Short mmCIF file of C-alpha atoms in Angstrom, two decimals:
data_model
loop_
_atom_site.label_atom_id
_atom_site.label_comp_id
_atom_site.label_asym_id
_atom_site.label_seq_id
_atom_site.Cartn_x
_atom_site.Cartn_y
_atom_site.Cartn_z
CA MET A 86 0.00 0.00 0.00
CA ALA A 87 2.87 2.38 0.81
CA PRO A 88 4.46 2.15 -2.70
CA PHE A 89 1.06 2.87 -4.21
CA LEU A 90 0.54 6.00 -2.06
CA ALA A 91 4.04 7.15 -2.89
CA SER A 92 3.24 6.87 -6.58
CA LEU A 93 0.20 9.18 -6.03
CA ASP A 94 2.32 12.02 -4.69
CA MET A 95 1.23 15.15 -6.56
CA TYR A 96 3.66 17.39 -4.68
CA ARG A 97 7.09 15.98 -5.60
CA LYS A 98 9.98 18.18 -4.55
CA VAL A 99 12.83 19.40 -6.72
CA PRO A 100 16.19 19.82 -5.05
CA VAL A 101 16.95 23.42 -4.26
CA ASP A 102 20.35 23.27 -5.94
CA LEU A 103 18.60 22.57 -9.25
CA LEU A 104 16.54 25.78 -9.04
CA GLU A 105 17.78 29.06 -10.40
CA GLY A 106 16.35 32.47 -9.53
CA THR A 107 15.97 35.13 -12.19
CA LYS A 108 15.09 38.81 -12.21
CA ARG A 109 12.21 38.11 -14.58
CA GLY A 110 10.85 35.51 -12.20
CA SER A 111 10.90 38.00 -9.32
CA ILE A 112 8.94 40.53 -11.34
CA MET A 113 6.36 37.95 -12.42
CA SER A 114 6.01 36.67 -8.84
CA THR A 115 5.40 40.22 -7.62
CA LEU A 116 2.72 40.72 -10.27
CA ALA A 117 1.11 37.41 -9.31
CA ILE A 118 0.98 38.34 -5.63
CA MET A 119 -0.49 41.77 -6.39
CA SER A 120 -3.09 40.22 -8.71
CA MET A 121 -4.12 37.65 -6.12
CA ALA A 122 -4.32 40.30 -3.38
CA THR A 123 -6.56 42.51 -5.55
CA LEU A 124 -8.79 39.59 -6.48
CA PHE A 125 -8.91 38.47 -2.81
CA PHE A 126 -10.12 41.94 -1.76
CA LEU A 127 -12.76 42.16 -4.47
CA GLU A 128 -14.02 38.66 -3.78
CA THR A 129 -14.20 39.27 -0.03
CA ARG A 130 -16.13 42.48 -0.53
CA ALA A 131 -18.53 40.72 -2.86
CA PHE A 132 -19.01 37.95 -0.28
CA PHE A 133 -20.02 40.39 2.48
CA SER A 134 -22.30 42.39 0.17
CA SER A 135 -25.73 41.31 -1.04
CA SER A 136 -28.00 41.64 -4.04
CA LEU A 137 -31.74 42.32 -4.07
CA SER A 138 -33.90 39.49 -5.33
CA THR A 139 -37.45 40.04 -6.60
CA ASN A 140 -40.00 37.22 -6.53
CA LEU A 141 -43.60 36.98 -7.73
CA ALA A 142 -46.20 34.68 -6.19
CA LEU A 143 -49.90 34.47 -5.46
CA ASP A 144 -50.88 36.75 -2.62
CA SER A 145 -51.11 34.62 0.54
CA ASN A 146 -52.21 37.47 2.82
CA THR A 147 -55.06 36.16 5.01
CA ASP A 148 -56.09 39.52 6.52
CA GLN A 149 -59.77 40.32 5.98
CA ASN A 150 -59.26 44.07 5.88
CA VAL A 151 -56.66 46.48 4.65
CA ARG A 152 -56.03 49.89 6.12
CA VAL A 153 -56.32 53.02 3.96
CA ASN A 154 -54.52 56.09 5.32
CA PHE A 155 -55.54 59.45 3.90
CA ASN A 156 -55.19 63.18 4.38
CA ILE A 157 -57.20 65.08 1.78
CA THR A 158 -58.05 68.76 1.61
CA MET A 159 -61.34 69.65 -0.07
CA MET A 160 -60.66 73.10 -1.43
CA ASP A 161 -64.25 74.34 -1.79
CA LEU A 162 -66.47 72.09 0.32
CA ARG A 163 -67.71 72.75 3.83
CA CYS A 164 -67.08 70.17 6.53
CA ASP A 165 -70.85 70.27 7.14
CA TYR A 166 -71.43 68.61 3.78
CA ALA A 167 -68.26 66.52 3.31
CA THR A 168 -68.90 62.82 3.94
CA ILE A 169 -67.02 59.62 3.16
CA ASP A 170 -68.75 56.50 1.84
CA VAL A 171 -67.07 53.13 1.34
CA VAL A 172 -68.40 50.71 -1.26
CA SER A 173 -67.14 47.21 -2.03
CA VAL A 174 -68.53 43.97 -3.45
CA LEU A 175 -69.10 42.87 0.16
CA GLY A 176 -71.20 45.84 1.27
CA THR A 177 -71.53 49.59 1.70
CA GLN A 178 -70.66 51.90 4.59
CA GLN A 179 -72.24 55.34 4.37
CA ASN A 180 -70.97 58.46 6.11
CA VAL A 181 -68.02 56.78 7.81
CA THR A 182 -67.03 58.71 10.94
CA GLN A 183 -64.87 56.24 12.89
CA HIS A 184 -61.18 57.16 12.77
CA VAL A 185 -62.00 60.22 10.60
CA GLN A 186 -61.23 63.81 11.64
CA LYS A 187 -62.34 66.99 9.92
CA TYR A 188 -60.82 70.43 10.26
CA PRO A 189 -62.29 73.54 8.59
CA ILE A 190 -60.03 75.42 6.22
CA ASP A 191 -60.44 79.17 5.87
CA GLN A 192 -60.34 81.13 2.64
CA TYR A 193 -56.54 81.36 2.87
CA GLY A 194 -56.06 77.60 3.19
CA VAL A 195 -55.19 77.77 6.90
CA ARG A 196 -56.52 74.93 9.04
CA GLN A 197 -58.58 76.05 12.02
CA ARG A 198 -57.63 75.04 15.53
CA TYR A 199 -60.90 73.32 16.38
CA GLN A 200 -62.10 70.00 15.04
CA GLN A 201 -65.36 69.96 13.10
CA ARG A 202 -67.87 67.37 14.08
CA ASN A 203 -69.38 65.18 11.40
CA LEU A 204 -72.62 67.00 10.63
CA LYS A 205 -75.13 64.38 9.70
CA GLN A 206 -77.28 66.36 12.14
CA HIS A 207 -79.95 63.92 13.20
CA ASP A 208 -80.60 66.35 16.08
CA VAL A 209 -81.68 69.27 13.87
CA GLN A 210 -85.42 69.46 13.24
CA GLN A 211 -86.10 69.92 9.54
CA PHE A 212 -89.58 71.40 9.82
CA ASP A 213 -92.14 72.33 12.45
CA ALA A 214 -94.29 69.30 13.19
CA THR A 215 -96.75 71.46 15.14
CA VAL A 216 -97.81 73.30 11.96
CA GLU A 217 -100.72 71.14 10.88
CA GLU A 218 -102.06 73.27 8.01
CA THR A 219 -101.01 72.47 4.47
CA ILE A 220 -99.38 75.05 2.28
CA GLU A 221 -102.63 75.30 0.28
CA ASP A 222 -104.59 76.08 3.46
CA LEU A 223 -102.08 78.74 4.46
CA HIS A 224 -102.23 80.33 0.99
CA ALA A 225 -106.01 80.51 1.04
CA ASP A 226 -105.91 84.08 2.40
CA GLY A 227 -102.82 85.08 0.42
CA GLU A 228 -99.07 84.50 0.63
CA ASP A 229 -97.25 86.22 3.48
CA ALA A 230 -93.84 84.81 2.49
CA ILE A 231 -93.23 86.95 -0.59
CA SER A 232 -91.83 85.34 -3.74
CA LEU A 233 -88.82 87.30 -4.92
CA ASP A 234 -86.75 87.68 -8.04
CA ASP A 235 -83.57 89.62 -8.74
CA THR A 236 -85.36 93.01 -8.85
CA THR A 237 -87.75 92.54 -5.95
CA LEU A 238 -85.03 91.12 -3.72
CA LYS A 239 -82.98 94.29 -4.23
CA VAL A 240 -86.04 96.39 -3.35
CA ALA A 241 -86.68 94.31 -0.24
CA LEU A 242 -83.07 94.68 0.92
CA GLU A 243 -83.18 98.45 0.38
CA SER A 244 -86.56 98.90 2.09
CA ASN A 245 -86.13 96.66 5.15
CA THR A 246 -83.53 96.47 7.87
CA TYR A 247 -84.00 92.73 8.41
CA VAL A 248 -84.72 90.31 5.57
CA PHE A 249 -84.95 86.55 6.00
CA VAL A 250 -85.01 84.61 2.71
CA ASP A 251 -85.59 80.94 1.90
CA PHE A 252 -83.66 79.90 -1.22
CA PHE A 253 -85.39 76.71 -2.37
CA ALA A 254 -86.01 74.46 -5.36
CA ASN A 255 -89.51 73.36 -6.27
CA TRP A 256 -88.35 69.76 -6.76
CA CYS A 257 -86.64 69.58 -3.34
CA SER A 258 -88.44 67.34 -0.82
CA HIS A 259 -86.93 69.17 2.16
CA CYS A 260 -88.14 72.45 0.70
CA ARG A 261 -91.68 71.14 0.33
CA ASP A 262 -91.62 69.96 3.95
CA LEU A 263 -90.41 73.37 5.12
CA ALA A 264 -92.90 75.41 3.06
CA PRO A 265 -95.79 75.39 5.62
CA THR A 266 -93.36 76.29 8.42
CA TRP A 267 -91.90 79.16 6.41
CA GLU A 268 -95.33 80.53 5.51
CA THR A 269 -96.37 80.28 9.15
CA LEU A 270 -93.27 82.23 10.18
CA ALA A 271 -94.22 84.97 7.70
CA GLU A 272 -97.76 85.05 9.11
CA VAL A 273 -96.35 85.32 12.64
CA MET A 274 -94.28 88.35 11.64
CA TYR A 275 -97.30 89.89 9.94
CA GLU A 276 -99.35 89.29 13.10
CA VAL A 277 -96.63 90.95 15.21
CA ALA A 278 -96.84 94.01 12.94
CA GLU A 279 -100.65 94.00 13.19
CA ASN A 280 -100.45 93.86 16.97
CA LYS A 281 -98.10 96.79 16.98
CA VAL A 282 -100.43 98.83 14.75
CA GLU A 283 -103.38 98.03 17.02
CA ASP A 284 -101.36 98.91 20.12
CA ASN A 285 -100.46 102.28 18.59
CA LEU A 286 -104.11 102.98 17.85
CA ASP A 287 -105.16 102.05 21.37
CA LYS A 288 -102.33 104.09 22.84
CA HIS A 289 -103.54 107.24 21.09
CA ASN A 290 -107.24 106.40 21.45
CA LEU A 291 -107.69 106.32 17.71
CA LYS A 292 -110.31 104.40 15.79
CA HIS A 293 -109.44 102.00 13.01
CA ASP A 294 -110.78 103.87 9.97
CA TYR A 295 -107.98 102.82 7.57
CA THR A 296 -108.78 101.43 4.18
CA ASP A 297 -107.42 97.94 3.51
CA ALA A 298 -104.59 99.41 1.46
CA ASP A 299 -103.67 101.94 4.15
CA TYR A 300 -103.83 99.29 6.84
CA ASP A 301 -101.56 96.96 4.88
CA ALA A 302 -99.14 99.84 4.35
CA ALA A 303 -99.13 100.60 8.10
CA VAL A 304 -98.51 96.92 8.88
CA ALA A 305 -95.69 96.83 6.34
CA VAL A 306 -94.04 99.78 8.08
CA GLU A 307 -94.20 97.96 11.41
CA LEU A 308 -93.12 94.60 9.95
CA PRO A 309 -90.12 93.57 12.12
CA VAL A 310 -88.62 91.17 9.57
CA PHE A 311 -89.35 90.77 5.89
CA ILE A 312 -89.87 87.07 5.11
CA GLY A 313 -89.24 86.13 1.49
CA LYS A 314 -88.46 83.17 -0.71
CA VAL A 315 -86.61 82.61 -3.98
CA ASP A 316 -87.20 79.65 -6.29
CA CYS A 317 -83.74 78.73 -7.57
CA VAL A 318 -85.22 76.72 -10.44
CA ASP A 319 -86.81 79.88 -11.86
CA HIS A 320 -83.92 82.17 -10.84
CA PRO A 321 -80.70 80.11 -11.02
CA ALA A 322 -78.41 83.09 -11.63
CA LEU A 323 -79.69 84.85 -8.51
CA CYS A 324 -79.09 81.79 -6.33
CA GLN A 325 -75.67 81.27 -7.84
CA ASN A 326 -74.83 84.89 -7.08
CA TYR A 327 -75.53 84.23 -3.40
CA MET A 328 -73.54 80.97 -3.48
CA VAL A 329 -76.53 78.76 -2.71
CA ARG A 330 -75.16 75.21 -2.76
CA ALA A 331 -77.94 73.26 -1.07
CA TYR A 332 -81.70 73.49 -0.70
CA PRO A 333 -83.25 74.89 1.36
CA THR A 334 -80.75 77.58 2.35
CA LEU A 335 -82.03 80.18 4.81
CA LYS A 336 -80.10 83.45 4.62
CA MET A 337 -80.35 86.43 6.93
CA PHE A 338 -79.71 89.97 5.67
CA VAL A 339 -79.16 93.01 7.88
CA ASP A 340 -79.04 96.49 6.35
CA GLY A 341 -78.85 94.93 2.91
CA GLU A 342 -75.78 92.82 3.79
CA GLU A 343 -75.76 89.05 4.12
CA VAL A 344 -74.76 87.95 7.61
CA GLY A 345 -74.91 84.18 7.19
CA ASP A 346 -77.04 81.06 6.94
CA TYR A 347 -79.43 79.78 9.57
CA ARG A 348 -78.48 76.26 10.70
CA GLY A 349 -80.70 75.74 13.72
CA HIS A 350 -84.00 73.93 14.24
CA ARG A 351 -86.43 74.81 11.47
CA THR A 352 -89.40 75.49 13.72
CA VAL A 353 -91.36 78.71 13.97
CA VAL A 354 -90.40 79.34 17.60
CA GLU A 355 -86.70 78.64 17.08
CA MET A 356 -86.47 80.80 13.97
CA ALA A 357 -88.29 83.59 15.81
CA HIS A 358 -85.71 83.28 18.59
CA PHE A 359 -82.92 83.44 15.99
CA ILE A 360 -84.40 86.62 14.46
CA GLU A 361 -84.62 88.23 17.90
CA GLU A 362 -80.98 87.34 18.66
CA MET A 363 -79.84 88.78 15.34
CA GLU A 364 -81.69 92.03 16.07
CA LYS A 365 -80.11 92.20 19.52
CA GLU A 366 -76.68 91.67 18.01
CA HIS A 367 -77.31 94.38 15.47
CA LYS A 368 -78.82 96.99 17.80
CA GLY A 369 -77.00 96.12 21.00
CA LYS A 370 -78.23 94.51 24.17
CA ASP A 371 -79.32 97.80 25.79
CA ARG A 372 -81.81 98.76 23.09
CA ALA A 373 -85.32 97.39 22.75
CA VAL A 374 -85.94 94.98 19.91
CA GLU A 375 -89.03 94.97 17.74
CA THR A 376 -89.11 91.19 17.40
CA SER A 377 -89.34 90.51 21.12
CA GLY A 378 -93.02 89.58 20.81
CA ALA A 379 -92.50 87.26 17.85
CA LYS A 380 -91.71 84.26 20.02
CA ASP A 381 -94.93 84.69 21.99
CA VAL A 382 -96.99 84.97 18.84
CA ALA A 383 -95.19 81.95 17.39
CA SER A 384 -95.89 79.95 20.54
CA ASP A 385 -99.56 80.90 20.50
CA ARG A 386 -99.75 79.97 16.84
CA THR A 387 -98.02 76.57 16.99
CA ILE A 388 -98.33 75.23 20.56
CA HIS A 389 -101.83 73.95 21.25
CA THR A 390 -101.38 70.76 23.27
CA ARG A 391 -99.15 69.39 26.00
CA GLU A 392 -97.35 67.29 23.39
CA HIS A 393 -96.60 70.46 21.40
CA GLN A 394 -95.25 72.10 24.56
CA GLU A 395 -92.96 69.15 25.33
CA TYR A 396 -91.81 69.12 21.70
CA ALA A 397 -90.88 72.83 21.87
CA GLU A 398 -89.08 72.35 25.19
CA ARG A 399 -86.97 69.51 23.78
CA LEU A 400 -85.86 71.70 20.88
CA THR A 401 -85.10 74.61 23.20
CA ALA A 402 -82.99 72.32 25.40
CA THR A 403 -80.80 71.38 22.41
CA ARG A 404 -80.55 74.91 21.06
CA HIS A 405 -77.03 75.40 22.44
CA LYS A 406 -75.78 72.42 20.43
CA VAL A 407 -76.39 74.21 17.15
CA LYS A 408 -73.57 76.61 16.43
CA HIS A 409 -73.89 79.29 13.83
CA SER A 410 -70.86 80.43 11.89
CA TRP A 411 -70.86 83.56 9.81
CA ASP A 412 -68.11 83.15 7.22
CA GLU A 413 -67.42 86.24 5.15
CA ASP A 414 -65.81 84.12 2.50
CA GLU A 415 -68.20 81.74 0.79
CA HIS A 416 -65.56 79.21 -0.21
CA PRO A 417 -64.41 77.46 2.95
CA GLY A 418 -62.60 74.16 2.67
CA CYS A 419 -62.23 71.07 4.80
CA GLN A 420 -59.24 68.90 5.65
CA ILE A 421 -60.29 65.27 6.10
CA SER A 422 -57.77 62.86 7.59
CA GLY A 423 -57.69 59.48 9.28
CA PHE A 424 -57.90 55.90 8.09
CA LEU A 425 -60.45 53.39 6.84
CA LEU A 426 -60.57 49.62 7.25
CA VAL A 427 -61.85 48.34 3.92
CA ASP A 428 -62.50 44.81 2.74
CA ARG A 429 -59.78 43.06 0.78
CA ALA A 430 -62.00 43.11 -2.26
CA PRO A 431 -62.49 45.47 -5.20
CA GLY A 432 -64.29 48.62 -4.14
CA ASN A 433 -64.08 52.35 -3.79
CA PHE A 434 -64.38 55.15 -1.29
CA HIS A 435 -65.55 58.59 -2.26
CA ILE A 436 -65.79 62.02 -0.71
CA GLN A 437 -69.05 63.65 -1.64
CA ALA A 438 -71.29 66.49 -0.59
CA GLN A 439 -74.46 65.37 1.09
CA SER A 440 -76.72 66.46 3.91
CA LYS A 441 -79.72 64.97 5.61
CA ASN A 442 -81.26 68.40 5.86
CA HIS A 443 -80.56 69.72 2.36
CA ASP A 444 -80.79 68.76 -1.28
CA LEU A 445 -77.53 69.98 -2.74
CA ALA A 446 -77.26 72.00 -5.92
CA ALA A 447 -75.20 69.85 -8.26
CA HIS A 448 -73.93 72.78 -10.34
CA MET A 449 -72.64 74.54 -7.20
CA THR A 450 -70.77 71.54 -5.80
CA ASN A 451 -67.01 71.78 -6.26
CA VAL A 452 -64.95 68.76 -5.20
CA SER A 453 -61.52 70.09 -6.18
CA HIS A 454 -59.04 68.55 -3.77
CA ILE A 455 -55.44 68.20 -2.69
CA ILE A 456 -54.19 64.73 -1.77
CA ASN A 457 -51.71 65.41 1.01
CA HIS A 458 -51.28 61.70 1.69
CA LEU A 459 -52.81 58.42 0.53
CA SER A 460 -51.41 54.98 1.27
CA PHE A 461 -52.46 51.46 2.16
CA GLY A 462 -51.34 49.35 5.11
CA LYS A 463 -49.74 50.16 8.43
CA PRO A 464 -48.09 53.59 8.29
CA PHE A 465 -44.32 53.70 8.62
CA SER A 466 -42.61 55.62 11.38
CA LYS A 467 -39.92 58.17 10.52
CA TYR A 468 -37.25 55.87 12.00
CA PHE A 469 -38.48 52.93 9.95
CA ILE A 470 -38.49 55.01 6.78
CA LYS A 471 -34.87 55.90 7.48
CA GLU A 472 -33.58 52.51 8.63
CA GLY A 473 -36.13 49.83 7.78
CA LEU A 474 -36.38 50.15 4.02
CA LYS A 475 -32.83 49.12 3.20
CA ASN A 476 -34.06 45.78 1.87
CA THR A 477 -36.19 47.45 -0.79
CA PRO A 478 -35.34 49.01 -4.16
CA ALA A 479 -34.50 52.68 -4.46
CA GLY A 480 -37.62 54.80 -4.67
CA PHE A 481 -39.76 52.11 -3.06
CA LEU A 482 -41.37 54.55 -0.59
CA ASP A 483 -42.60 56.76 -3.43
CA THR A 484 -44.39 53.81 -5.05
CA THR A 485 -46.46 53.34 -1.87
CA ARG A 486 -47.70 56.94 -1.90
CA PRO A 487 -47.72 58.19 -5.52
CA PHE A 488 -50.61 60.63 -4.92
CA ASP A 489 -48.90 62.65 -2.19
CA GLY A 490 -48.86 66.35 -2.96
CA ASN A 491 -50.99 66.10 -6.10
CA VAL A 492 -53.62 68.79 -6.74
CA TYR A 493 -56.80 68.07 -8.69
CA VAL A 494 -58.79 71.17 -9.62
CA THR A 495 -62.05 71.21 -11.59
CA HIS A 496 -62.63 74.33 -13.64
CA ASN A 497 -66.15 73.59 -14.91
CA GLU A 498 -69.47 72.58 -13.43
CA HIS A 499 -70.66 68.95 -13.25
CA GLU A 500 -67.22 67.35 -13.27
CA ALA A 501 -64.88 65.67 -10.79
CA HIS A 502 -61.64 63.71 -10.76
CA HIS A 503 -61.79 59.95 -10.36
CA HIS A 504 -58.72 58.01 -9.27
CA TYR A 505 -57.96 54.36 -10.03
CA LEU A 506 -55.53 52.41 -7.86
CA LYS A 507 -54.03 48.98 -8.46
CA VAL A 508 -52.80 47.88 -5.04
CA ILE A 509 -49.97 45.33 -4.93
CA THR A 510 -49.09 43.53 -1.72
CA THR A 511 -45.34 43.74 -1.18
CA GLU A 512 -43.28 41.93 1.47
CA PHE A 513 -39.65 42.49 2.32
CA GLU A 514 -37.28 41.07 4.88
CA PRO A 515 -36.31 43.01 8.00
CA GLN A 516 -32.76 44.14 8.53
CA ARG A 517 -30.23 41.60 9.82
CA ASP A 518 -29.63 43.74 12.89
CA THR A 519 -33.29 43.41 13.95
CA LYS A 520 -33.50 42.33 17.56
CA LYS A 521 -34.12 38.66 18.14
CA GLN A 522 -37.64 37.58 18.96
CA TYR A 523 -38.48 34.58 21.09
CA GLY A 524 -41.62 32.46 21.11
CA LYS A 525 -43.57 31.21 24.09
CA LYS A 526 -41.11 28.40 24.68
CA LYS A 527 -38.03 29.61 26.46
CA GLY A 528 -35.02 29.70 24.20
CA PHE A 529 -37.07 29.12 21.05
CA TYR A 530 -35.84 31.62 18.47
CA LYS A 531 -38.49 33.19 16.29
CA PRO A 532 -37.14 35.10 13.29
CA PRO A 533 -38.61 38.56 12.66
CA GLU A 534 -41.71 38.52 10.50
CA PRO A 535 -41.46 40.02 7.02
CA GLN A 536 -42.58 43.61 6.70
CA ARG A 537 -45.59 44.27 4.49
CA ALA A 538 -46.39 47.31 2.42
CA TYR A 539 -48.60 48.10 -0.54
CA GLN A 540 -47.33 49.56 -3.78
CA ILE A 541 -49.83 51.54 -5.85
CA LEU A 542 -50.15 51.91 -9.59
CA GLN A 543 -52.37 54.93 -10.12
CA SER A 544 -54.17 56.78 -12.84
CA SER A 545 -56.65 59.66 -12.71
CA GLN A 546 -59.17 61.08 -15.10
CA LEU A 547 -61.70 63.90 -15.19
CA SER A 548 -65.26 62.53 -15.23
CA LEU A 549 -68.40 64.37 -16.32
CA TYR A 550 -71.71 64.14 -14.44
CA ARG A 551 -75.32 64.61 -15.41
CA ASN A 552 -76.82 67.93 -14.40
CA ASP A 553 -78.88 66.33 -11.62
CA ILE A 554 -76.04 64.28 -10.06
CA VAL A 555 -73.82 65.75 -7.34
CA PRO A 556 -70.11 65.26 -8.24
CA GLU A 557 -67.82 63.29 -5.93
CA ALA A 558 -64.08 62.70 -5.55
CA LYS A 559 -63.87 58.95 -6.11
CA PHE A 560 -61.03 56.53 -5.34
CA THR A 561 -61.50 53.09 -6.91
CA TYR A 562 -59.09 50.39 -5.73
CA ASP A 563 -58.41 46.80 -6.75
CA LEU A 564 -55.97 44.48 -4.98
CA SER A 565 -53.71 42.51 -7.28
CA PRO A 566 -53.80 38.70 -6.82
CA ILE A 567 -50.03 38.65 -7.43
CA ALA A 568 -47.78 39.68 -4.57
CA VAL A 569 -44.21 40.92 -4.83
CA SER A 570 -41.50 40.01 -2.34
CA TYR A 571 -38.03 41.46 -1.99
CA SER A 572 -35.22 39.58 -0.29
CA LYS A 573 -31.50 40.02 0.14
CA LYS A 574 -29.39 37.36 -1.55
CA TYR A 575 -26.03 36.51 0.08
CA ARG A 576 -23.24 34.20 -1.21
CA ALA A 577 -22.60 30.89 0.53
CA TRP A 578 -19.33 30.41 2.41
CA TYR A 579 -18.28 27.44 0.30
CA ASP A 580 -18.77 29.53 -2.83
CA TYR A 581 -16.44 32.10 -1.33
CA PHE A 582 -13.68 29.61 -0.52
CA THR A 583 -14.02 27.96 -3.91
CA SER A 584 -13.48 31.33 -5.55
CA LEU A 585 -10.39 31.97 -3.40
CA MET A 586 -8.79 28.69 -4.43
CA ALA A 587 -9.68 29.37 -8.04
CA ILE A 588 -7.96 32.74 -7.78
CA ILE A 589 -4.79 31.19 -6.34
CA GLY A 590 -4.62 28.35 -8.84
CA GLY A 591 -5.67 30.40 -11.80
CA THR A 592 -3.25 33.24 -11.07
CA PHE A 593 -0.35 30.81 -10.51
CA THR A 594 -1.14 28.97 -13.76
CA VAL A 595 -1.60 32.05 -15.93
CA VAL A 596 1.51 33.80 -14.61
CA GLY A 597 3.48 30.58 -15.01
CA MET A 598 2.39 30.28 -18.64
CA VAL A 599 3.39 33.88 -19.32
CA GLU A 600 6.74 33.42 -17.63
CA SER A 601 7.44 30.22 -19.60
CA SER A 602 6.62 31.95 -22.85
CA LEU A 603 8.95 34.81 -22.05
CA TYR A 604 11.69 32.34 -21.08
CA ALA A 605 11.31 30.46 -24.38
CA VAL A 606 11.52 33.65 -26.46
CA SER A 607 14.59 34.89 -24.64
CA LYS A 608 16.32 31.51 -25.02
CA LYS A 609 15.88 31.53 -28.82
CA ARG A 610 17.42 34.99 -29.08
CA ARG A 611 20.54 33.70 -27.39
#
C-alpha cells in the first residue's frame, strides 16, 4: 500500500540546488501576488455584500381588511357637507365617521384650531311638526312669504332692515316639507306688525278707519322682519350669485348685507328666537328689539297641546348644540384625515357632498381637492423610513404613496376627478440587525416577521356628471392577486472559498504560462 501512495504524490519536490532564480521571475512573482491580493479583496467584498432578489407569487395574505390612510383637503367644500362613503362587493358603509377627523379650512387655506364634528345632524329638526295646516290652506288668504326675483329682492333689501329669505327648489323634498313652516313664520311676523299697529291705535285712542290698502301699508311699516323666498329653479343666476349650494338655504340679511345662513332647528319658535338674537346683536343689548313679541306669537300659533309644549321644550334644550358660523368668504374648505378599514376586495371610497337636511345643488358643488397623503397598510414611522427600508429598491417609498402632494382642480361645473388604484401587496425582509424575537417556549428563536407594504399603480381622469347628479371625488381600488417580495441574496461560504482557491490556482497557472513563454523567447534569441 505504501508504494502505491508514494506513486500518487502530486507534490514531488525538486532539489533546491537545481533551481535558479531570475530577475524576470521575481517581477512575475510580484505581479502574481499583487493580482491575487486585488482579487482576494474584491471577492471578499462581494461575499459580504448582497444583491436584491425580486419574486412573484400568489398573494397569501389572510387579513380580511386592509387599512387606507388618507389626508385630503377639499378646497371648496364645507365640513358640514363633506362625507365619506365606502363601497365594495361585500357591502356599503355610508358616512363613515370612525377614525375620521375633519378640520375647517379658511379662505386662505389655513386649518382652524378646532375639530369639526361630522354634521349628519340627526338632532336638527327639519320642519315644524306642530304646523298642521297644508301650504294650500295657508295660501287661502294670500301668501305672506313673498316670492322674490332679482329686482324685488334688491327692493326688499333696500326697504327693510332685516330680511330673512328661503332659497329653495320646487323639486326639493326638504323644501316642500319646510314650506308650511316658512309661511307660518311669515304670518307670525305679519301678526306681530298687526299687533303693533293696534297697540299704537289704542295708545292714542284712535279708531281703526284705515282702508285695507292703508292698513296693509301701516302693517308693512311695522313689519319687524321681511320674510321672502326665492325659487332657484326659476332664478338660477340669482341663487348662484348668493352661493346657494344646497336646498333649502335660509339666509339672513341686515341692512342689505348678508350675515350668514341659519343652521338651527327649522321650527317657527326657534327661527323667531334666531331673528330676535340677530336684532339684539345688530342693535346692541341695551336697546329694545321689535321682534321681542314674535316668540310669543309663534308659541300661540303653533303650541296647542301638552305634546306640542314638550316638543318645543326639547328643541329649546338642544338649542345650544347648534352653532352658527358667519363666514365672510363663501368658499371654505375642509381637511379630512384618518384611516379606513376596507374589505380586501375590489371597491371604492368617495368624498361627496351630502346632507340629511338639504338637497344639494349639483352645479354649485365643487370637489376640487389636494391629496396630502394616501397609502395602504400600516403607516411607517420616521425611524423605519430611514432605517427599515434598506431591503427594498431605491424609490420604493414613493411607489407606496404616488398621490402625495398632487392637486386636482375642476374648472367647470358637473365634473370631478376619479382616481384608479391597483394595489400590490409587497413583502420584504427586516434588517439583519433586527433584535431577536423569542416564542412562548423559552429559548425558542423566532425570526422577525417580514414587513408588508402596498405599492400603488395609479391613474386619474376627469369625469363628467349629469346635471342632476352631485359630483364626488372617487377613489377606486383593486388588490392585485399577485404579490411581490423582496429579499437580500447573500453568497454561501463554500462559494467564497471555492473562488479563493480558483484565484490562487488560476493566477499561478496564468503567470506561469506567461513566464514560460517569455523564457522560451529569450532563449531563442541567445
